[in-house]
Tab-separated table of C-alpha atoms in Angstrom:
chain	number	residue	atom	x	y	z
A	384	UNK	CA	-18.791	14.795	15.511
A	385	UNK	CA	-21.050	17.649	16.816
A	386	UNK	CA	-21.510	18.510	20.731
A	387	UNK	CA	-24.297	19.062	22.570
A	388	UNK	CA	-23.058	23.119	22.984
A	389	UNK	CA	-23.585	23.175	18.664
A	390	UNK	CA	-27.123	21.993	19.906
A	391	UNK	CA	-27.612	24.442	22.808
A	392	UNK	CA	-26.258	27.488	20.124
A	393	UNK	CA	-29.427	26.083	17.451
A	394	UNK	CA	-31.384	26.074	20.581
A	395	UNK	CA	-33.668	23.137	22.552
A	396	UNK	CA	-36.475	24.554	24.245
A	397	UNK	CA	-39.369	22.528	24.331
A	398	UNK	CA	-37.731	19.666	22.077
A	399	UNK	CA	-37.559	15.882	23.186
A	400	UNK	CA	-34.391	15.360	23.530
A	401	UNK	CA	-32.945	11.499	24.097
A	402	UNK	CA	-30.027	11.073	26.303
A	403	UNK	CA	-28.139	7.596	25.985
A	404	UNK	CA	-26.300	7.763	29.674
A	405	UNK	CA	-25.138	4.926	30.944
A	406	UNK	CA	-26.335	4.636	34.672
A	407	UNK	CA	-25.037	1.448	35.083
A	408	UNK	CA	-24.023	1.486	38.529
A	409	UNK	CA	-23.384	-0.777	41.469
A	410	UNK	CA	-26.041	-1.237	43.578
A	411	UNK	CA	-26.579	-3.916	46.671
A	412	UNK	CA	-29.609	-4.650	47.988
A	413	UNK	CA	-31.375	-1.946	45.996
A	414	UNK	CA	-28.963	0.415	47.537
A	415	UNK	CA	-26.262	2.238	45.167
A	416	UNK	CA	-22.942	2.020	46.333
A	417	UNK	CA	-20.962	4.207	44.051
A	418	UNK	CA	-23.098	7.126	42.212
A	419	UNK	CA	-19.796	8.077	39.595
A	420	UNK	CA	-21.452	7.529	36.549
A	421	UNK	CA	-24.507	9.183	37.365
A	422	UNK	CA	-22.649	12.195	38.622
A	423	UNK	CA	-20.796	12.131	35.686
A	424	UNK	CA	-23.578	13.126	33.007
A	425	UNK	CA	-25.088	15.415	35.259
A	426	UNK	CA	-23.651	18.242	33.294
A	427	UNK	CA	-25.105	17.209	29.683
A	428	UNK	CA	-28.786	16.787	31.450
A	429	UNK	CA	-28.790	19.694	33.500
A	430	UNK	CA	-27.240	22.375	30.472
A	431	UNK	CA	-30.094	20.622	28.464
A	432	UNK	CA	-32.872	21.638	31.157
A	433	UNK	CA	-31.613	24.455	31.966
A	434	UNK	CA	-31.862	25.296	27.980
A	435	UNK	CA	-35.731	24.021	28.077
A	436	UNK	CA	-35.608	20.891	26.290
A	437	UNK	CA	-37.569	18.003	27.791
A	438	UNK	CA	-35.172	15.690	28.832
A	439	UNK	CA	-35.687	11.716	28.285
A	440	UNK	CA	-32.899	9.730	30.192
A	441	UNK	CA	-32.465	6.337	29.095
A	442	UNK	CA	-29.742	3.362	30.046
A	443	UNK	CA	-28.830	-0.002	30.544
A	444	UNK	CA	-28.041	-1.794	34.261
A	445	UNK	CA	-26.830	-5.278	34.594
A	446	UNK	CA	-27.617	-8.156	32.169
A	447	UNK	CA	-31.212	-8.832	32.759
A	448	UNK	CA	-31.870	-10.954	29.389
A	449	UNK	CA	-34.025	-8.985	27.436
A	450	UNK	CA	-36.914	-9.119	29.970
A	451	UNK	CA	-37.991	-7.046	32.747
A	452	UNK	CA	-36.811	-8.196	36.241
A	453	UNK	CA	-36.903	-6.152	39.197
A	454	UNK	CA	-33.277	-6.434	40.183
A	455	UNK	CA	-31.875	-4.603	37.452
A	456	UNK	CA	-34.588	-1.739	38.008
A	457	UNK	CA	-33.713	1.847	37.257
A	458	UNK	CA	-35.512	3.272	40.058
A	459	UNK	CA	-32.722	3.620	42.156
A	460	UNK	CA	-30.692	5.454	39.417
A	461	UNK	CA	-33.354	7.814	38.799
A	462	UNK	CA	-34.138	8.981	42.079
A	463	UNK	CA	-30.667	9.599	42.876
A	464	UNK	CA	-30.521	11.621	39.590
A	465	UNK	CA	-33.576	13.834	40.683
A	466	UNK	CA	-31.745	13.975	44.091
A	467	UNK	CA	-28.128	15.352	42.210
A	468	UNK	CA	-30.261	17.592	39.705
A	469	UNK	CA	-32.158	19.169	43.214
A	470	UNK	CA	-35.186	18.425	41.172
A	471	UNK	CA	-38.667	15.948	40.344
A	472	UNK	CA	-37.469	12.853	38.057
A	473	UNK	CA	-40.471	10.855	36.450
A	474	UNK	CA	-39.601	7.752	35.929
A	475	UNK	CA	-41.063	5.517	33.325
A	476	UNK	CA	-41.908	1.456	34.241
A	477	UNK	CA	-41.191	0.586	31.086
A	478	UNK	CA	-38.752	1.376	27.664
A	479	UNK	CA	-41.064	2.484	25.277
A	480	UNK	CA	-44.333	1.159	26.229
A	481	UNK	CA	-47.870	3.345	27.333
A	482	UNK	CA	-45.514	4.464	30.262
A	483	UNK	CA	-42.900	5.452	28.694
A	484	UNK	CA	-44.899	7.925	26.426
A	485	UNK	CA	-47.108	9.340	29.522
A	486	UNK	CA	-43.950	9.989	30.918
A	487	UNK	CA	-42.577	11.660	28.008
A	488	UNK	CA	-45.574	13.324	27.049
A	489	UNK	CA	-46.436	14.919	30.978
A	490	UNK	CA	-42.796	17.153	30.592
A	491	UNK	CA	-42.900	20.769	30.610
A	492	UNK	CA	-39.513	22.217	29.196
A	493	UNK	CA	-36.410	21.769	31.923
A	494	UNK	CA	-38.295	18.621	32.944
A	495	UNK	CA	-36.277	15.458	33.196
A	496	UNK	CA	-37.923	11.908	32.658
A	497	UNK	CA	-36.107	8.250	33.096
A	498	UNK	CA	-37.520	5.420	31.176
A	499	UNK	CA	-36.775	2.275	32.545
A	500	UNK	CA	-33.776	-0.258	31.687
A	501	UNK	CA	-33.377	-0.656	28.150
A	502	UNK	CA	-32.357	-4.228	28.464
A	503	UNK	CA	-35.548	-5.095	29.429
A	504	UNK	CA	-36.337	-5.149	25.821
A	505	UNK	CA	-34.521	-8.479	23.690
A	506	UNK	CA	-34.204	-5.750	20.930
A	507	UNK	CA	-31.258	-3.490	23.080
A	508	UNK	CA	-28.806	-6.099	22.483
A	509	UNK	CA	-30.189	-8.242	19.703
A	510	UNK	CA	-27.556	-9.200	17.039
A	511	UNK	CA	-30.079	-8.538	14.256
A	512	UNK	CA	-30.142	-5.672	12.489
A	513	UNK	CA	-33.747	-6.114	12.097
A	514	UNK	CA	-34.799	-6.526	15.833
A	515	UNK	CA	-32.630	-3.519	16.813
A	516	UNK	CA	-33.920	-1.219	14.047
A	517	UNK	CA	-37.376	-2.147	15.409
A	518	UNK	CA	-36.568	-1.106	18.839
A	519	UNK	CA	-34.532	1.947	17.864
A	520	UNK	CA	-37.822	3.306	15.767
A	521	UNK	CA	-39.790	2.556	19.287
A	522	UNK	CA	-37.393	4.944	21.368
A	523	UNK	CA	-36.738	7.237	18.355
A	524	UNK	CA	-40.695	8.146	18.763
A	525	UNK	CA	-40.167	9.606	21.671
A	526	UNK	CA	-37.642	11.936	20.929
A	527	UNK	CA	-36.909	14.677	18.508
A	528	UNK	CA	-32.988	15.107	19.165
A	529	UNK	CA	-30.688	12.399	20.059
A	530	UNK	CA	-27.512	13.373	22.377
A	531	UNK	CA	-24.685	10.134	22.842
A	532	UNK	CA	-23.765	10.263	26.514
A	533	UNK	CA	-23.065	7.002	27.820
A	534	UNK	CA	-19.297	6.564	27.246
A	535	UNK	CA	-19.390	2.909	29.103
A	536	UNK	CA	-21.522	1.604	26.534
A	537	UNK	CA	-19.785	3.115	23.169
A	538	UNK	CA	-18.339	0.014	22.379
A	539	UNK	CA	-21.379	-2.302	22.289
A	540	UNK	CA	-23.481	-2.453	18.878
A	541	UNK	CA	-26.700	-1.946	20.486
A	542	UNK	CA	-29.813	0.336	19.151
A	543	UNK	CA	-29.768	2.519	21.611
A	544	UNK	CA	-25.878	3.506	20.853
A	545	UNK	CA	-25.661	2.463	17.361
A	546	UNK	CA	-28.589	2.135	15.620
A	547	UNK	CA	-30.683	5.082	17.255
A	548	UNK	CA	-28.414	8.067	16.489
A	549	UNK	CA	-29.028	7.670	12.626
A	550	UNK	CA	-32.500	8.204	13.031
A	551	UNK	CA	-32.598	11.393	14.528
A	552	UNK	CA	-30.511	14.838	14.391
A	553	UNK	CA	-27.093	13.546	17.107
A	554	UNK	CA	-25.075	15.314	19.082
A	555	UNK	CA	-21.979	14.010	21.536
A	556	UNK	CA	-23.091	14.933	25.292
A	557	UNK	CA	-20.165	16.510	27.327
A	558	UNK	CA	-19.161	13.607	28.802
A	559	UNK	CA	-18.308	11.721	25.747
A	560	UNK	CA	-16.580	14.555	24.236
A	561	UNK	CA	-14.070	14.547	27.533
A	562	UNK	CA	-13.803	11.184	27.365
A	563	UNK	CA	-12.646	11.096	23.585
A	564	UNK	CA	-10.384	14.130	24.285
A	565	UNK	CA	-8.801	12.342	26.804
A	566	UNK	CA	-7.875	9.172	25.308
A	567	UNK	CA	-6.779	11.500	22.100
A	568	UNK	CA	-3.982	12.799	24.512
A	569	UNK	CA	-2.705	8.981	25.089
A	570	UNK	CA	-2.539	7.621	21.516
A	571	UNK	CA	-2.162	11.398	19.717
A	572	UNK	CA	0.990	13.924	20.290
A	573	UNK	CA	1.677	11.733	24.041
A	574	UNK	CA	4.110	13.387	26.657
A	575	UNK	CA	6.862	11.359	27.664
A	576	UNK	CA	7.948	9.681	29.585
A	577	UNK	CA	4.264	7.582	29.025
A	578	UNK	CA	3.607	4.898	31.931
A	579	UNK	CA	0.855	2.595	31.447
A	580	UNK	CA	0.148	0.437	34.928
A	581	UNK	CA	-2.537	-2.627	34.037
A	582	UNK	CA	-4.053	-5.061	36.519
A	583	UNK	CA	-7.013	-7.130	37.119
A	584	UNK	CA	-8.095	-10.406	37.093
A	585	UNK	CA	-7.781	-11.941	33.842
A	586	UNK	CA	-4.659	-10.881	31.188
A	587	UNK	CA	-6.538	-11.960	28.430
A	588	UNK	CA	-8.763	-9.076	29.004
A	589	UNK	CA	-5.344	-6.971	28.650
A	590	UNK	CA	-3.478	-8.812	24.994
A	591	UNK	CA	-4.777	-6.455	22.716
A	592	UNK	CA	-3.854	-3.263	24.581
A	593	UNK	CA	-0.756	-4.459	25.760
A	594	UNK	CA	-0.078	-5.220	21.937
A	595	UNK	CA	-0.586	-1.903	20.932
A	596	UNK	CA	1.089	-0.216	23.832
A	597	UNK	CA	4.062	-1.965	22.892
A	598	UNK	CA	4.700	0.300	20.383
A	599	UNK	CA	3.592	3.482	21.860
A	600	UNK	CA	4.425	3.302	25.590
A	601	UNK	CA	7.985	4.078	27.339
A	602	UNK	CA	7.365	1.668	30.360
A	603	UNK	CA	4.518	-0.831	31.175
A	604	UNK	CA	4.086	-1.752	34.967
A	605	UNK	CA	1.689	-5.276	35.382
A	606	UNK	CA	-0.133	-6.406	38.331
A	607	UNK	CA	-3.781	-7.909	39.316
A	608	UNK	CA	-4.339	-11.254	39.360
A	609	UNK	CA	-2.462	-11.133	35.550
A	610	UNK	CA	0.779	-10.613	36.963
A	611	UNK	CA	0.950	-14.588	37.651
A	612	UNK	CA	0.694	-15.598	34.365
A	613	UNK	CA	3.508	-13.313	33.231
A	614	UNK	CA	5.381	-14.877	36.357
A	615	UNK	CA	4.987	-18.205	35.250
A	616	UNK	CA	6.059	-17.187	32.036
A	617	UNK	CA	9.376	-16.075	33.634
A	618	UNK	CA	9.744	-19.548	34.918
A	619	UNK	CA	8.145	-19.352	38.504
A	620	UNK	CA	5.868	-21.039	40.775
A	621	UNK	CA	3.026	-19.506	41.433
A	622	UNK	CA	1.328	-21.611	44.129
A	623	UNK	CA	-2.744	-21.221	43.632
A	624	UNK	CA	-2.782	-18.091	42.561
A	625	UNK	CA	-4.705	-17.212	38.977
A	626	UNK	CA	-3.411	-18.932	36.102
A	627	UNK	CA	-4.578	-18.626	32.428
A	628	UNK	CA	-2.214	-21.434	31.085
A	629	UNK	CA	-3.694	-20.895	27.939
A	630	UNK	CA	-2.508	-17.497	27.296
A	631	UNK	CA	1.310	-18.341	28.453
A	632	UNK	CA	2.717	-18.420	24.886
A	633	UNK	CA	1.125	-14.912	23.836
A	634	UNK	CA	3.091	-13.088	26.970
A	635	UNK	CA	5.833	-15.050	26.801
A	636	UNK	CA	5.971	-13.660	23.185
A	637	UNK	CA	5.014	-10.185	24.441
A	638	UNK	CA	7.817	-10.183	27.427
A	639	UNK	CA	10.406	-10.980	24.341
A	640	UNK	CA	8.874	-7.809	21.737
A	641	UNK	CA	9.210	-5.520	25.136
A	642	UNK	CA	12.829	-6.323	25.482
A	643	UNK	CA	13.405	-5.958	21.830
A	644	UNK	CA	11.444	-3.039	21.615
A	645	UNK	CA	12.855	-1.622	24.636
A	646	UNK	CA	9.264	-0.638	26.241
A	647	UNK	CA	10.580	-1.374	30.114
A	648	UNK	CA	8.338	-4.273	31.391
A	649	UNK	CA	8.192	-4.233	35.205
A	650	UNK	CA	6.792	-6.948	36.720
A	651	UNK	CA	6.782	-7.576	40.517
A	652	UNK	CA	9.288	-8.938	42.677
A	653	UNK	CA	7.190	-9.513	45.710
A	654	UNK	CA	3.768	-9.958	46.311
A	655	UNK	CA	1.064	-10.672	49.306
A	656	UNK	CA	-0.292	-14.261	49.712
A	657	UNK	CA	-2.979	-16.196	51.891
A	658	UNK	CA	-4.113	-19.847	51.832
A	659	UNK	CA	-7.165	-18.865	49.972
A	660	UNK	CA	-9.142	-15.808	48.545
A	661	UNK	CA	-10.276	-13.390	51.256
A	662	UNK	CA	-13.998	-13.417	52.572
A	663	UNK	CA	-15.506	-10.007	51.076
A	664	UNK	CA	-18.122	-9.915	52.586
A	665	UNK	CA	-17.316	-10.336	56.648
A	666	UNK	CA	-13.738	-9.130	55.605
A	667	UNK	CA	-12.520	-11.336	58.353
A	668	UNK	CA	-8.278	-11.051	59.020
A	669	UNK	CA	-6.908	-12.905	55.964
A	670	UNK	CA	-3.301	-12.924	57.844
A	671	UNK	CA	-1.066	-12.394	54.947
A	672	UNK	CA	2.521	-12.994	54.640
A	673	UNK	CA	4.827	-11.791	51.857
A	674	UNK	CA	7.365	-13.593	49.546
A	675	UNK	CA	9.312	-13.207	46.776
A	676	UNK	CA	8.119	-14.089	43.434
A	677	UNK	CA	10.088	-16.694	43.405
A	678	UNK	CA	9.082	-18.384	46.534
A	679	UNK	CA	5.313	-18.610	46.266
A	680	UNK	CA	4.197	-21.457	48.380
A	681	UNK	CA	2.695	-24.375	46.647
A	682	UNK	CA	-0.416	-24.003	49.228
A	683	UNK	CA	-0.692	-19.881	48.613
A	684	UNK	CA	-2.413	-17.750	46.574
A	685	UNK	CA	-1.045	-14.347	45.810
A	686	UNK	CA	-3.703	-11.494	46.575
A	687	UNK	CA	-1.640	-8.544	46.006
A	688	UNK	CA	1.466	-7.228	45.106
A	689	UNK	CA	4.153	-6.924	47.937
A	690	UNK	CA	5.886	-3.788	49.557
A	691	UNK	CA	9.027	-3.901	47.729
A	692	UNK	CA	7.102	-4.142	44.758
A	693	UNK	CA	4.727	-1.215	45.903
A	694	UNK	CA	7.936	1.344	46.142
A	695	UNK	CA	9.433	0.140	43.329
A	696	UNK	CA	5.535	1.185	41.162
A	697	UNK	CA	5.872	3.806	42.836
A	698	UNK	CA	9.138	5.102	41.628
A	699	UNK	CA	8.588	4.134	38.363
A	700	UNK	CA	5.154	6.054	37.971
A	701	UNK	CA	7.171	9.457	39.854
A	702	UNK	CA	8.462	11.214	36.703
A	703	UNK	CA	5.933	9.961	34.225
A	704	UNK	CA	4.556	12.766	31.945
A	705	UNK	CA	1.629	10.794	30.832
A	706	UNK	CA	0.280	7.369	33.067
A	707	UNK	CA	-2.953	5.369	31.947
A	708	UNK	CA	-4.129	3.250	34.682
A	709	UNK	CA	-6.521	0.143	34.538
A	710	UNK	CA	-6.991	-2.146	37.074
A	711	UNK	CA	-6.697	-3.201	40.683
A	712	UNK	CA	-3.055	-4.880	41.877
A	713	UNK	CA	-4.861	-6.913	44.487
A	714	UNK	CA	-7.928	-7.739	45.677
A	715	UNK	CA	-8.861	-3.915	46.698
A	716	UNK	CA	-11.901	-4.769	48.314
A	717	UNK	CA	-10.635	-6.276	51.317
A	718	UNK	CA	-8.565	-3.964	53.709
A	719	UNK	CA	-5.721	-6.794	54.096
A	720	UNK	CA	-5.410	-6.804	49.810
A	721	UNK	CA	-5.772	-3.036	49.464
A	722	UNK	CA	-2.348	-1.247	49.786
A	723	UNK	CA	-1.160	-2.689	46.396
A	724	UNK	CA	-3.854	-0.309	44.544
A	725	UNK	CA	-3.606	1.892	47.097
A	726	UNK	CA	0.118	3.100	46.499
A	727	UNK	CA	-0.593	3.274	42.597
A	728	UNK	CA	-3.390	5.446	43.097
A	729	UNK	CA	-1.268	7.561	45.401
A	730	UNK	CA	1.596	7.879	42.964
A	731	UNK	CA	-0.878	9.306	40.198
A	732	UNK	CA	-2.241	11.877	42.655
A	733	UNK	CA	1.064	12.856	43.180
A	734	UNK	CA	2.179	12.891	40.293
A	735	UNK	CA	2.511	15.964	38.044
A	736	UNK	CA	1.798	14.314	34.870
A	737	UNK	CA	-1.403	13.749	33.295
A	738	UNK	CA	-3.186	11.503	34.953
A	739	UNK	CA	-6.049	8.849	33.606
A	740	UNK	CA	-7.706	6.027	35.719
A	741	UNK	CA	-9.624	4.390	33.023
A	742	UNK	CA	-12.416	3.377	34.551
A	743	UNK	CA	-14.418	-0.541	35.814
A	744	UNK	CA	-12.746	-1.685	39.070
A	745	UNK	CA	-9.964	1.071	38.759
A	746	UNK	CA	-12.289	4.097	39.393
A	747	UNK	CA	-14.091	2.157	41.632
A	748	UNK	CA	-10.881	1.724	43.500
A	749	UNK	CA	-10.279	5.516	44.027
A	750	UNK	CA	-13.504	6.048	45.670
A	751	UNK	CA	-13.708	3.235	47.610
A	752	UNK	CA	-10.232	4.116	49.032
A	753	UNK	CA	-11.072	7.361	50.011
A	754	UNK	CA	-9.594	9.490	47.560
A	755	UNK	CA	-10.205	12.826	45.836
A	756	UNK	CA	-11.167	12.577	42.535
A	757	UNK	CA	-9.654	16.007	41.751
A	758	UNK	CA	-6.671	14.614	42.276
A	759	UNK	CA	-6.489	12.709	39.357
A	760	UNK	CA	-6.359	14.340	35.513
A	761	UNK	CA	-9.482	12.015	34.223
A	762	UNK	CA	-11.589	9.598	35.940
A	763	UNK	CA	-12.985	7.551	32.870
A	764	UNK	CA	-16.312	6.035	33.207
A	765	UNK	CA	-16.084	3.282	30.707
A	766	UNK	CA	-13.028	0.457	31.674
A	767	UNK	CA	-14.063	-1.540	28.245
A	768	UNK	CA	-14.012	1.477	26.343
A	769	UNK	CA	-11.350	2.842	27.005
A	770	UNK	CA	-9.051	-0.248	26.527
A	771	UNK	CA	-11.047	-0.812	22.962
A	772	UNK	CA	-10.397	2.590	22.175
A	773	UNK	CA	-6.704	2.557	22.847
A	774	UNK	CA	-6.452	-1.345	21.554
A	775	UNK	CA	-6.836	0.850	17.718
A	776	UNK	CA	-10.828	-0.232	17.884
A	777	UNK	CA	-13.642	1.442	15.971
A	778	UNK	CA	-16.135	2.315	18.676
A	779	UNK	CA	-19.961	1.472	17.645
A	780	UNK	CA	-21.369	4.449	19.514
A	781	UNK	CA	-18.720	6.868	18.900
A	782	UNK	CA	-18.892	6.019	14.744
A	783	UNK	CA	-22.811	6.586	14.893
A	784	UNK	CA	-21.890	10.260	16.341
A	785	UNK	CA	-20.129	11.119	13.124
A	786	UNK	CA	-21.621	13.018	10.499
């Protein structure tokens, strides 16, 4: 795979040069609540400007259906980029229409354009090769170079990850060559101990990492929303909290292969519950109480895990050489559902191991907590990715970067 510094070394000034970032952020109202990812391939556009080249931005946001709709606008993204970079963005109202190539064509060298969401075209995500090809000859005529930088889109066959790249000279941006070194340090040569904490919502999101990790990790710690299927798999009541009855025989089977393996599975023994899920958006007092796993109320809903649970993540993550984090253990968002995630993210900023929060609701978590992100070895800006890449998967967008 070549890097966008074996491109600087041949030299870029004046070239088009396509970057596939993924700007993908949160936004509310038009507003954009967390600016990570943006921030995060900052470096790859500004060594390319700074080189000369003529910089064309592109991205997805949301899932607008292959049409344009003003919600799922780039604008936003753009501007903020211009605002990071200290520097005039033009920004393109369309993908690879008249706009687009005014846009393109008005850049002087170190100039920076952003053409607008590329899921605004049915031919991003199409699962013909025929419809994507088409659309990947439309945005390769706009550039002369093609540099892979969005990291949170590497597993998704579309043309501007997949099919673009082989129809023009491509190089890995920075960002996807830290991302790739990182995750090469937990499945390659890992320091031990190796902890592996994993949360969220659903656990069949989680089955096929938590398959492989099996058989590479020393200790697994669950929580989320997930951790009450693997309780009712242990034989408890879980009240109303989250239940995919469906997957109950695959982590039965996978609490069974840990103890056989001996990979330590630590699951909690207390956790936070309320009559019903908290109110996000007033945040109103959720007044809840905390029980034992094994005497969840049949009216409550567990919302986080509990404070003997807390210290005893906590201990567990303290002499870990190596920890891979993904996913909340409560519902962060709400200040009453936060401390769960909060002492997990503490522990890895203690922690003098190498640290890796691997992106989605995880990183999200950090910075909506307060925390600094130099405190942690690797932020990852792609959750999906990252679990694909470590669940043994061949990445679309990181296969088209080969030679």
């Amino acid at each position: 795979m070549k890097t966008i510094d074996e491109l600087l070394s041949e030299g870029v000034d004046g070239k088009r040069v396509f970057v596939r970032a993924d700007l993908n952020v949160p936004l509310a109202d038009g507003v954009i609540t967390d600016d990570g990812r943006i921030r995060a391939v900052l470096p790859t556009v500004k060594a390319l400007a700074d080189a000369g080249a003529k910089v064309v931005v592109a991205s997805h946001l949301g899932r607008p259906k292959g049409a344009p709709d003003p919600a799922f606008s780039l604008l936003p993204a753009a501007e903020r980029l211009g605002e990071l970079l200290g520097a005039p963005v033009a920004f393109a109202q369309d993908t690879v229409g008249p706009a687009a190539h005014a846009a393109v064509d008005g850049l002087q060298p170190g100039q920076v354009a952003v053409v607008e969401n590329l899921r605004f075209n049915p031919g991003e995500t199409s699962k013909d090769d025929t419809e994507r090809g088409e659309f990947a000859d439309a945005l390769a005529a706009l550039a002369d170079v093609y540099v892979g930088d969005g990291f949170g889109a590497v597993h998704r066959k579309h043309a501007s990850v997949y099919d673009l790249p082989a129809r023009l000279p491509h190089y890995a941006g920075h960002l996807i060559a830290t991302e790739v070194g990182v995750l090469k340090k937990l499945t390659e040569d890992v320091r031990r101990p190796y902890v592996v904490a994993l949360g969220g919502a659903k656990v069949s999101d989680k089955l096929a990492v938590i398959d492989q990790l099996l058989g590479k990790a020393d200790r697994l710690l669950i929580g989320g929303g997930m951790a009450y299927t693997f309780l009712k798999a242990q034989g408890h009541e879980i009240g109303k909290s989250l239940l995919q009855e469906d997957q109950l025989p695959a982590v039965k089977e996978y609490i069974e292969r840990a103890e056989k393996t001996g990979v330590e599975l630590v699951l909690p023994v207390d956790t936070l519950v309320a009559p019903g899920f908290p109110d996000l958006r007033t945040k109103a007092p959720a007044h809840p109480s905390s029980v034992a796993v094994d005497a969840i109320p049949a009216d409550q809903e567990g919302l986080d895990i509990g404070p003997e649970t807390r210290k005893l993540y906590a201990a567990k993550l303290a002499d870990a050489a190596t920890v891979f984090w993904n996913g909340p253990m409560g519902v962060f968002e709400h200040p009453d559902f936060a401390e769960g995630t909060k002492v997990v993210a503490q522990a890895l900023a203690d922690s003098d191991g190498f640290t890796v929060v691997g992106g989605g609701d995880s990183a999200a978590a950090v910075r909506t907590l307060g925390f600094d992100e130099s405190a942690f070895g690797h932020i990852s800006t792609g959750g999906g990715a990252s679990l694909e890449y470590l669940e043994g998967k061949t990445l679309p967008g990181l296969a088209a970067l080969e030679d």
